[in-house]
Tab-separated table of C-alpha atoms and ligand atoms in Angstrom:
chain	number	residue	atom	x	y	z
A	1	UNK	CA	282.754	296.437	40.603
A	2	UNK	CA	284.502	299.574	39.473
A	3	UNK	CA	283.790	301.067	36.087
A	4	UNK	CA	285.843	303.535	34.076
A	5	UNK	CA	285.429	305.126	30.669
A	6	UNK	CA	288.444	305.825	28.513
A	7	UNK	CA	288.611	307.746	25.259
A	8	UNK	CA	292.204	307.104	24.272
A	9	UNK	CA	295.139	304.828	24.843
A	10	UNK	CA	296.755	307.498	27.038
A	11	UNK	CA	293.617	307.740	29.159
A	12	UNK	CA	293.571	303.984	29.667
A	13	UNK	CA	297.174	304.134	30.860
A	14	UNK	CA	296.377	306.978	33.259
A	15	UNK	CA	293.360	305.154	34.714
A	16	UNK	CA	295.534	302.079	35.265
A	17	UNK	CA	298.301	304.142	36.811
A	18	UNK	CA	295.851	305.668	39.298
A	19	UNK	CA	294.431	302.348	40.479
A	20	UNK	CA	297.754	300.470	40.378
A	21	UNK	CA	298.413	300.487	44.125
A	22	UNK	CA	295.155	298.611	44.734
A	23	UNK	CA	296.607	295.675	42.824
A	24	UNK	CA	299.768	295.341	44.886
A	25	UNK	CA	298.506	292.295	46.794
A	26	UNK	CA	296.199	290.859	44.180
A	27	UNK	CA	298.071	287.803	43.004
A	28	UNK	CA	296.327	286.943	39.771
A	29	UNK	CA	294.770	289.682	37.621
A	30	UNK	CA	292.980	288.314	34.567
A	31	UNK	CA	292.194	290.502	31.552
A	32	UNK	CA	289.172	289.855	29.376
A	33	UNK	CA	288.353	291.524	26.081
A	34	UNK	CA	289.234	290.918	22.477
A	35	UNK	CA	292.091	291.925	20.268
A	36	UNK	CA	293.201	295.545	20.512
A	37	UNK	CA	290.977	296.429	23.469
A	38	UNK	CA	293.852	298.005	25.368
A	39	UNK	CA	294.986	295.245	27.730
A	40	UNK	CA	298.655	295.923	27.103
A	41	UNK	CA	298.044	299.670	27.403
A	42	UNK	CA	296.355	299.151	30.773
A	43	UNK	CA	299.251	296.988	31.946
A	44	UNK	CA	301.738	299.669	30.857
A	45	UNK	CA	299.981	302.173	33.117
A	46	UNK	CA	299.616	299.667	35.932
A	47	UNK	CA	303.308	298.809	35.968
A	48	UNK	CA	304.238	302.499	35.927
A	49	UNK	CA	301.812	303.132	38.801
A	50	UNK	CA	303.665	300.540	40.857
A	51	UNK	CA	306.813	302.627	40.426
A	52	UNK	CA	308.250	299.956	38.173
A	53	UNK	CA	310.218	301.466	35.282
A	54	UNK	CA	310.342	298.285	33.168
A	55	UNK	CA	309.476	298.574	29.509
A	56	UNK	CA	306.096	296.905	28.954
A	57	UNK	CA	305.493	295.071	25.709
A	58	UNK	CA	303.247	292.286	24.536
A	59	UNK	CA	304.741	288.899	25.472
A	60	UNK	CA	302.888	287.125	22.657
A	61	UNK	CA	305.847	284.998	21.616
A	62	UNK	CA	307.726	284.858	24.906
A	63	UNK	CA	304.417	284.109	26.707
A	64	UNK	CA	305.752	285.752	29.874
A	65	UNK	CA	307.666	288.969	30.552
A	66	UNK	CA	309.408	289.454	33.887
A	67	UNK	CA	309.341	293.081	35.056
A	68	UNK	CA	310.835	292.514	38.505
A	69	UNK	CA	309.962	295.167	41.085
A	70	UNK	CA	307.972	295.195	44.293
A	71	UNK	CA	305.609	293.460	43.986
A	72	UNK	CA	307.384	291.284	41.470
A	73	UNK	CA	305.354	291.617	38.261
A	74	UNK	CA	304.975	288.969	35.561
A	75	UNK	CA	303.056	289.732	32.361
A	76	UNK	CA	301.540	286.723	30.584
A	77	UNK	CA	299.918	286.504	27.183
A	78	UNK	CA	297.869	283.320	26.913
A	79	UNK	CA	296.812	283.956	23.328
A	80	UNK	CA	298.637	280.865	22.109
A	81	UNK	CA	297.865	278.713	25.130
A	82	UNK	CA	295.161	276.228	24.317
A	83	UNK	CA	295.782	273.121	26.413
A	84	UNK	CA	296.770	272.235	29.980
A	85	UNK	CA	300.119	271.042	28.578
A	86	UNK	CA	300.661	274.456	26.981
A	87	UNK	CA	299.806	276.095	30.272
A	88	UNK	CA	302.150	273.914	32.337
A	89	UNK	CA	304.978	274.653	29.940
A	90	UNK	CA	304.561	278.406	30.522
A	91	UNK	CA	305.428	277.760	34.180
A	92	UNK	CA	302.273	279.611	35.205
A	93	UNK	CA	301.686	277.500	38.323
A	94	UNK	CA	305.257	278.009	39.525
A	95	UNK	CA	304.680	281.768	39.579
A	96	UNK	CA	301.565	281.556	41.731
A	97	UNK	CA	301.418	281.850	45.520
A	98	UNK	CA	304.765	283.524	46.069
A	99	UNK	CA	303.591	287.099	46.450
A	100	UNK	CA	304.068	287.984	42.795
A	101	UNK	CA	301.565	289.955	40.769
A	102	UNK	CA	300.554	288.007	37.651
A	103	UNK	CA	298.932	290.092	34.905
A	104	UNK	CA	297.303	287.833	32.342
A	105	UNK	CA	296.177	288.784	28.842
A	106	UNK	CA	293.842	286.398	27.046
A	107	UNK	CA	292.835	284.867	30.368
A	108	UNK	CA	289.780	283.442	28.597
A	109	UNK	CA	292.095	280.692	27.378
A	110	UNK	CA	292.983	279.534	30.884
A	111	UNK	CA	289.681	280.193	32.633
A	112	UNK	CA	289.635	276.831	34.433
A	113	UNK	CA	293.110	277.353	35.843
A	114	UNK	CA	292.429	280.723	37.472
A	115	UNK	CA	292.272	280.787	41.287
A	116	UNK	CA	289.059	281.718	43.061
A	117	UNK	CA	290.442	285.047	44.301
A	118	UNK	CA	291.343	286.235	40.783
A	119	UNK	CA	290.631	289.896	40.051
A	120	UNK	CA	289.155	290.464	36.586
A	121	UNK	CA	289.601	293.445	34.314
A	122	UNK	CA	287.182	293.422	31.428
A	123	UNK	CA	287.587	295.911	28.602
A	124	UNK	CA	284.960	296.410	25.957
A	125	UNK	CA	284.408	298.885	23.195
A	126	UNK	CA	282.132	301.849	23.806
A	127	UNK	CA	280.073	303.751	21.255
A	128	UNK	CA	282.898	305.761	19.752
A	129	UNK	CA	285.847	304.208	17.959
A	130	UNK	CA	288.355	304.955	20.712
A	131	UNK	CA	286.052	304.600	23.667
A	132	UNK	CA	286.599	301.729	26.078
A	133	UNK	CA	284.606	300.650	29.093
A	134	UNK	CA	286.855	299.159	31.736
A	135	UNK	CA	285.323	297.102	34.537
A	136	UNK	CA	287.272	295.758	37.474
A	137	UNK	CA	285.723	293.122	39.678
A	138	UNK	CA	286.684	290.460	42.178
A	139	UNK	CA	288.300	290.480	45.607
A	140	UNK	CA	288.516	293.981	47.206
A	141	UNK	CA	286.873	295.586	44.182
A	142	UNK	CA	283.286	295.295	45.352
A	143	UNK	CA	282.985	298.998	46.173
A	144	UNK	CA	280.450	300.692	43.964
A	145	UNK	CA	280.395	304.157	42.509
A	146	UNK	CA	284.102	304.780	42.177
A	147	UNK	CA	284.553	306.408	38.821
A	148	UNK	CA	287.134	308.500	37.096
B	1	LIG	N1	290.581	304.043	24.848
B	1	LIG	C1	291.596	303.272	24.414
B	1	LIG	N2	292.339	302.567	25.305
B	1	LIG	C2	293.337	301.776	24.891
B	1	LIG	N3	293.685	301.592	23.596
B	1	LIG	C3	292.996	302.281	22.673
B	1	LIG	C4	291.918	303.130	23.037
B	1	LIG	N4	291.411	303.671	21.918
B	1	LIG	C5	292.122	303.190	20.893
B	1	LIG	N5	293.078	302.343	21.324
B	1	LIG	C6	294.012	301.624	20.454
B	1	LIG	O1	293.783	300.232	20.620
B	1	LIG	C7	295.001	299.530	20.619
B	1	LIG	C8	295.192	298.812	21.931
B	1	LIG	O2	296.341	298.039	21.851
B	1	LIG	P1	296.811	297.065	22.990
B	1	LIG	O3	298.008	296.380	22.477
B	1	LIG	O4	296.920	297.774	24.287
B	1	LIG	O5	295.552	296.060	23.047
B	1	LIG	P2	295.497	294.576	23.586
B	1	LIG	O6	294.142	294.411	24.196
B	1	LIG	O7	296.668	294.311	24.457
B	1	LIG	O8	295.585	293.732	22.230
B	1	LIG	P3	296.036	292.221	21.991
B	1	LIG	O9	294.834	291.395	22.214
B	1	LIG	O10	296.481	292.209	20.595
B	1	LIG	O11	297.124	291.890	22.987
B	1	LIG	C9	296.103	300.553	20.350
B	1	LIG	O12	296.361	300.597	18.984
B	1	LIG	C10	295.462	301.849	20.832
B	1	LIG	O13	295.969	302.989	20.196
B	2	LIG	MG1	298.147	292.846	24.364
């Protein structure tokens, strides 16, 4: 598990940008944490850190944004996905296993569909209003003591 502390949206983006390369071969990256925790902010930094200049925005209505690049990045928002039928209609399973990097907000809603090798990024609120604790765990992220 890797743990980071952020005190602003900008800091969250910078943390994500710094660790981005480690996600190149991750496949599915599932975000956990409630509304306004900074998932989209983290993804903005992550995409930038992969040298991908796409504009990152919340795909709440589109469900999936395609940012292209290498690795090919898809940004999902599962906020409105509540059933297996919903999930199939997003095309989620068609995006898996072809070397793409799938970044998934509101992964809590599709927990049972996530592959075993999923990497999780959990963001929770710290003591101060703008503080966030960011924890990354799963495949290849078992190293301890790496902090910003
Ligand atoms: N340390 C921080 N890191 C990230 N965002 C922060 C932080 N402190 C305050 N914020 C604020 O929290 C909000 C995070 O918004 P963002 O869209 O990234 O969250 P989200 O988790 O994607 O939300 P949603 O569940 O609605 O998709 C922004 O308004 C941002 O300014
Ligand atoms: Mg979001």
